[in-house]
Short mmCIF file of C-alpha atoms and ligand atoms in Angstrom, two decimals:
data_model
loop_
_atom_site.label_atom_id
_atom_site.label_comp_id
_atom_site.label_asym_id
_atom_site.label_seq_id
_atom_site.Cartn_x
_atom_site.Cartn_y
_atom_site.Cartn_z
CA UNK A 1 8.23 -17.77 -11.95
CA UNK A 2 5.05 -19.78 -12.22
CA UNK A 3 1.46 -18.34 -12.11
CA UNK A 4 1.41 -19.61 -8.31
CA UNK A 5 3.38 -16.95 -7.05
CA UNK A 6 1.83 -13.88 -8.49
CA UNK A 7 0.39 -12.00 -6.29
CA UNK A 8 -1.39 -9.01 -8.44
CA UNK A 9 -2.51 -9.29 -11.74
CA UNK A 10 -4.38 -6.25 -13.25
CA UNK A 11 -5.72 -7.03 -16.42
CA UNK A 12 -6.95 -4.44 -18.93
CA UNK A 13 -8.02 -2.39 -15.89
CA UNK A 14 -10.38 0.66 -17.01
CA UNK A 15 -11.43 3.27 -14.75
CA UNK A 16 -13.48 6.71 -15.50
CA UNK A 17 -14.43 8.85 -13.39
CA UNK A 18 -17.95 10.96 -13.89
CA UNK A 19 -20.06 10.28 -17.19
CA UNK A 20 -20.88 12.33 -20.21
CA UNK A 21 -18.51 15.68 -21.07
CA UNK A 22 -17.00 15.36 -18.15
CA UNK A 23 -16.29 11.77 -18.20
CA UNK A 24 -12.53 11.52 -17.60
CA UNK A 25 -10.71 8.13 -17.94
CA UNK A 26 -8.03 7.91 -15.94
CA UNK A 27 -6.88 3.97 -16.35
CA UNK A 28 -7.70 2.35 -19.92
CA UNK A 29 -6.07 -1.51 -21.23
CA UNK A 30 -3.69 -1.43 -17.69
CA UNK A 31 -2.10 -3.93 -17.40
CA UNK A 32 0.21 -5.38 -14.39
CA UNK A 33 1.87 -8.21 -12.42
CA UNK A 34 3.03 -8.54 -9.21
CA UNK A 35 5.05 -11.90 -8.10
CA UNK A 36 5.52 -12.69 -4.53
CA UNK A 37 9.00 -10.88 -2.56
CA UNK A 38 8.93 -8.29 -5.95
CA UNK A 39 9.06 -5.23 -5.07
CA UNK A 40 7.91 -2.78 -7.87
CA UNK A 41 8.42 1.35 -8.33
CA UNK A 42 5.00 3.59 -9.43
CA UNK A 43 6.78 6.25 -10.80
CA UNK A 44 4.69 9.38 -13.11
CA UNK A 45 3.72 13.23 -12.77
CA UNK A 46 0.77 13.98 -10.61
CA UNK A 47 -2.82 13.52 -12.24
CA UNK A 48 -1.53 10.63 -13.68
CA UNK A 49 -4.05 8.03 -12.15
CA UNK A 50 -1.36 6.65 -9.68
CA UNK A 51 -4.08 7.22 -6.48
CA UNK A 52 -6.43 5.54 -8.87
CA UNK A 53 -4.27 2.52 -9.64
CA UNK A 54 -3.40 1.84 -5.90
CA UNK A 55 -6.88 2.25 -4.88
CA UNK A 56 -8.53 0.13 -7.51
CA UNK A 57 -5.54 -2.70 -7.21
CA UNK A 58 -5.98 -2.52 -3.06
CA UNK A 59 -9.83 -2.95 -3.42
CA UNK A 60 -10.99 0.37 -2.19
CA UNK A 61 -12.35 1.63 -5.73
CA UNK A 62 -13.58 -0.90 -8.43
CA UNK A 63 -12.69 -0.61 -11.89
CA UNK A 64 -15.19 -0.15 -14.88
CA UNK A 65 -13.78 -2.79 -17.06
CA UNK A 66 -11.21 -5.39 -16.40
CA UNK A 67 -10.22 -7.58 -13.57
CA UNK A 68 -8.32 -7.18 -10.33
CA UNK A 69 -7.01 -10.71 -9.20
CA UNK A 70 -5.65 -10.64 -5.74
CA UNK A 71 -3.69 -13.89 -4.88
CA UNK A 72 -5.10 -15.72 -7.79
CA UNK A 73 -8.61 -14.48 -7.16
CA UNK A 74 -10.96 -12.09 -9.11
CA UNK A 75 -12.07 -9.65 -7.59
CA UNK A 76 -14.72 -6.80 -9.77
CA UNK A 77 -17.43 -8.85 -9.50
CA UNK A 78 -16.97 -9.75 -5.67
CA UNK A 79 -20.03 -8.62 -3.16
CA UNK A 80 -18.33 -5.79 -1.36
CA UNK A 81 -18.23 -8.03 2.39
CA UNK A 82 -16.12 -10.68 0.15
CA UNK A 83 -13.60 -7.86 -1.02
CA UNK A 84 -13.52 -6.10 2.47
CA UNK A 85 -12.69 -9.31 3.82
CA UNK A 86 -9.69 -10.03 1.18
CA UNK A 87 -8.64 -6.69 1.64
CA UNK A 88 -8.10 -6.98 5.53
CA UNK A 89 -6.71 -10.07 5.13
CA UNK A 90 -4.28 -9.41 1.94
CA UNK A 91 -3.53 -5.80 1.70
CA UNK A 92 -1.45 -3.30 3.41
CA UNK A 93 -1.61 0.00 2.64
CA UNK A 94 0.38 3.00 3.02
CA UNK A 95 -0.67 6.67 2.64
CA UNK A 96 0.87 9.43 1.77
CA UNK A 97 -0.65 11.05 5.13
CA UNK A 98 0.03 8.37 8.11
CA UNK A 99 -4.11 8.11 8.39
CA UNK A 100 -3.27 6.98 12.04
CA UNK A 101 -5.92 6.47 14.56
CA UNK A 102 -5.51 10.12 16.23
CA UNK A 103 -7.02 8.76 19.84
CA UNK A 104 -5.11 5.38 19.85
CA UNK A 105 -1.89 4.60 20.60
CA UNK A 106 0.81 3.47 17.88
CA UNK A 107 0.34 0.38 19.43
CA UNK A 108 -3.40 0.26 19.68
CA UNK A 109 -2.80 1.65 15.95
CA UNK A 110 -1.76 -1.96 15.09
CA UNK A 111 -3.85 -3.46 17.48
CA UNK A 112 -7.27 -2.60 16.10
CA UNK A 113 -6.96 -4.04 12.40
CA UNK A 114 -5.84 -7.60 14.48
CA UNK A 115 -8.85 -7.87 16.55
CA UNK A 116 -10.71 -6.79 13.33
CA UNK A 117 -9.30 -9.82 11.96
CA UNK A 118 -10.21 -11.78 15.01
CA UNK A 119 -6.74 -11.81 16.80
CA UNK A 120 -6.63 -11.76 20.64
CA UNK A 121 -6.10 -8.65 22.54
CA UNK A 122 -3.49 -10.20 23.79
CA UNK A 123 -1.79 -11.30 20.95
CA UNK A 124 -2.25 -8.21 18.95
CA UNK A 125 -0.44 -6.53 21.18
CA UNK A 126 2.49 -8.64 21.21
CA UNK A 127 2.67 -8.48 17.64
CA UNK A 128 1.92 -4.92 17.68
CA UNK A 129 5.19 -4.24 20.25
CA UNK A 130 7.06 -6.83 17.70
CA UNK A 131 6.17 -5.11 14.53
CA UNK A 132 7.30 -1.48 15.87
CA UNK A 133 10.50 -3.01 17.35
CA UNK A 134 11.23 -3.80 13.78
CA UNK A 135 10.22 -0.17 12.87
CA UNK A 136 12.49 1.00 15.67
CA UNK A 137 9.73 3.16 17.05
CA UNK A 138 8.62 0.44 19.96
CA UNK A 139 9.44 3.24 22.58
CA UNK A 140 6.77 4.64 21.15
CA UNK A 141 4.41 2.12 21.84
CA UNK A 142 2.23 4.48 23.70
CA UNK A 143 2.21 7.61 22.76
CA UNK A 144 -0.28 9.04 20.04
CA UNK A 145 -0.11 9.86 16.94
CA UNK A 146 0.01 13.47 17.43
CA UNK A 147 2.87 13.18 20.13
CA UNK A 148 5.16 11.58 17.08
CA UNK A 149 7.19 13.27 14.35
CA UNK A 150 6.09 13.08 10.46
CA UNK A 151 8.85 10.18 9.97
CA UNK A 152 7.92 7.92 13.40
CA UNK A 153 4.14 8.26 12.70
CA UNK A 154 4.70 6.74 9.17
CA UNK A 155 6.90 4.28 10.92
CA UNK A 156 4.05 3.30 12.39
CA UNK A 157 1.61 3.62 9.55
CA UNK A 158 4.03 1.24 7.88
CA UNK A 159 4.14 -1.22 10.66
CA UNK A 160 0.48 -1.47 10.66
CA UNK A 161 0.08 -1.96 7.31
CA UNK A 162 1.66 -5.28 7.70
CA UNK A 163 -0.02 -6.12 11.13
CA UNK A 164 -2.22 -8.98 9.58
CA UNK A 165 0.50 -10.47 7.39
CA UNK A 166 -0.44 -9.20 4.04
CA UNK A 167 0.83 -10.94 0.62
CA UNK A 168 0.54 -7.17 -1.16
CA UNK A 169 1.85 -4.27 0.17
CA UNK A 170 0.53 -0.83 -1.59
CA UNK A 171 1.83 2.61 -0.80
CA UNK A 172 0.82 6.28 -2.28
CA UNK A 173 3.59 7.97 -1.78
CA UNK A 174 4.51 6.78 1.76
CA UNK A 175 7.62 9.02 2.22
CA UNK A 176 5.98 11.93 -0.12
CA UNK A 177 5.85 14.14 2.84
CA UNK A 178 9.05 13.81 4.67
CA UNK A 179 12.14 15.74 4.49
CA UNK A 180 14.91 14.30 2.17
CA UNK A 181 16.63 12.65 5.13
CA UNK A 182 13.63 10.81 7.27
CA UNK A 183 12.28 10.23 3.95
CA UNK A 184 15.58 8.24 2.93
CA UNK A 185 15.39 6.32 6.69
CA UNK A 186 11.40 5.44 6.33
CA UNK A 187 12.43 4.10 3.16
CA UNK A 188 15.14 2.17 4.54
CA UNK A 189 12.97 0.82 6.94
CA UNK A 190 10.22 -0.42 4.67
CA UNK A 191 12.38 -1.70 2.14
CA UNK A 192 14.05 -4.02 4.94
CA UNK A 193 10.53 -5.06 5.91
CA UNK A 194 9.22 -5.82 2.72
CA UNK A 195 12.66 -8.16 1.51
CA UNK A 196 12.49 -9.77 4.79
CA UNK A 197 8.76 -10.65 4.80
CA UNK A 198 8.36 -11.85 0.78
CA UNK A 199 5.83 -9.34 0.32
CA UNK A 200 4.87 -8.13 -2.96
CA UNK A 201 4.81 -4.17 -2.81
CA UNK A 202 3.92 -1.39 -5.27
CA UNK A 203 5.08 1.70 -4.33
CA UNK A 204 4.45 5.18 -5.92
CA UNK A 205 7.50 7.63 -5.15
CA UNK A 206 8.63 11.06 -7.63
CA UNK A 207 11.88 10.04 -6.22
CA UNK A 208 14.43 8.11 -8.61
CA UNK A 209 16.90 7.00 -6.14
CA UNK A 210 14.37 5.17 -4.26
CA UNK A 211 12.35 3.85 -7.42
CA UNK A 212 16.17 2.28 -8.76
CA UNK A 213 16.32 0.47 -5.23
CA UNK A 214 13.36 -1.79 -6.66
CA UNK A 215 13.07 -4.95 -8.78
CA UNK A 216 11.58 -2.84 -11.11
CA UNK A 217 9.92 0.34 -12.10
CA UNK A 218 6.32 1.21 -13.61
CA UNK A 219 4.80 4.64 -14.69
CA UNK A 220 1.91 5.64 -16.70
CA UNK A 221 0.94 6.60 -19.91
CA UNK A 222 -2.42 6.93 -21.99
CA UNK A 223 -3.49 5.04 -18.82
CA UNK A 224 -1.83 2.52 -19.70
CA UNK A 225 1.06 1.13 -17.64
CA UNK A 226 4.41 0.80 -18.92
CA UNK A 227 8.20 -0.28 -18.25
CA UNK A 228 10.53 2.58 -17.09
CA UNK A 229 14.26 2.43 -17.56
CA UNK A 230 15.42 4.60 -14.92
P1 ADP B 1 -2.09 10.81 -9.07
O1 ADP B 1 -2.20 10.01 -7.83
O2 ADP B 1 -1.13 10.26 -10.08
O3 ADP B 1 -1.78 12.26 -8.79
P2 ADP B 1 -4.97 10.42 -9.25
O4 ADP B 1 -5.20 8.96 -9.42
O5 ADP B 1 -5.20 10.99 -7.92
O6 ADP B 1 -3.51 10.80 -9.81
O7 ADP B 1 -5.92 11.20 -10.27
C1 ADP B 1 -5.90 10.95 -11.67
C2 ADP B 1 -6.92 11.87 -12.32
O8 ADP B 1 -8.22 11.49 -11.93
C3 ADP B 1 -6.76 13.34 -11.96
O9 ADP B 1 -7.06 14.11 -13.09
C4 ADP B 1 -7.80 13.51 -10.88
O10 ADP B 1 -8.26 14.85 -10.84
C5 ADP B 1 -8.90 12.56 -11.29
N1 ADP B 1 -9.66 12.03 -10.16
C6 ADP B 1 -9.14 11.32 -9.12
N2 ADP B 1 -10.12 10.93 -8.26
C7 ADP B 1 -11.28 11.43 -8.77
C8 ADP B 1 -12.65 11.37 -8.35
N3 ADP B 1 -13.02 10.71 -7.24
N4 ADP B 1 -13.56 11.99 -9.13
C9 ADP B 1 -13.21 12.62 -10.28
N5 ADP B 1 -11.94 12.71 -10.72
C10 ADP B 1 -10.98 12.12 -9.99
MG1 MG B 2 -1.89 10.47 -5.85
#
């Protein structure tokens, strides 16, 4: 595939966190690409770095050494309103924890991060309705967070991680704390969204089954970041 299409490229990333003896670095020579509509697996044991990897490739840490290029462009050296801006318009991300609004709506949930962006109320909340149709959790629309189950609520999460179209879709653990079963039907869901919309996604998950679902799969090492054969 040619250069064009690659969405994330992480070269010899390097990140430490604290200085002196209790400097500890986490990410050292990483090295990763992303094409567009690849989907890729994050799998390794906790304390790993894979918080740090998401966070510094989603532009909400920057890395010590190295370069972040996010749709072609570099982005360490960026003034933090330029990477803010790529990151709302670029990135999706997915927690672990659904980090929902708690006094919105799921729909409002989606909402805000399209007016951010400049969208209409109006149409925001069309694609907002739209986006959680295709979540299944539209009947939802109005309720709270805290009115939702663990599974709907990252439903939602998910959905508004792609409300402003993003080319990259990150996600720490997205179904880390769901039951076996709702975990296995978020996943569903998000892996339908993510074929159908060409996204590129990295995804960490300790689960196998899901990780073999993807193009490919990832872990770390050193802090480096390798191939796994699963
Ligand atoms: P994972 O997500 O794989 O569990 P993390 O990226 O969260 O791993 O953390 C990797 C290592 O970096 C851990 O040892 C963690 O304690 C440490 N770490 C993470 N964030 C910070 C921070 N802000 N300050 C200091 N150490 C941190
Ligand atoms: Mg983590």
């Amino acid at each position: 595939m040619s250069d064009a299409h690659i969405v994330l490229n992480i070269e010899n990333m390097e990140r430490t966190y604290g200085d002196g003896d209790h400097a500890l670095t986490v990410l050292k020579d990483a090295n990763l690409r992303i094409h567009s509509g690849e989907m890729v697996a994050l799998v390794a044991p906790s304390g790993t770095g894979k918080s740090t990897l998401l966070h510094s490739a989603g532009l909400l840490e920057r890395p010590d050494a190295g370069e972040v290029y996010i749709t072609g462009l570099p982005t360490r050296i960026m003034k933090d309103r330029d990477r803010t801006l790529l990151r709302r318009s670029s990135v999706g991300f997915v927690y672990q924890f659904h980090h929902l609004l708690p006094e919105f709506s799921a729909a409002e949930n989606l909402m805000v991060p399209q007016m951010v962006a400049g969208i209409s109320k109006n149409i925001a909340r069309e694609r907002a309705i739209e986006l959680l149709s295709y979540m299944r959790i539209d009947h939802r629309a109005d309720h709270r967070p805290s009115e939702l189950s663990g599974g709907e609520q990252q439903r939602v999460a998910i959905a508004r991680a792609v409300a402003n179209a993003p080319s990259l879709l990150l996600a720490d653990e997205p179904t880390g704390n769901l039951d076996p079963e709702t975990s296995d039907h978020v996943f569903g869901m998000l892996y339908e969204l993510v074929r159908k919309s060409g996204l590129a996604a990295l995804i960490a998950t300790h689960n196998h089954e899901l990780a073999k679902k993807m193009d490919r799969a990832v872990t770390l090492e050193g802090g480096k970041i390798i191939d796994l054969k699963l």
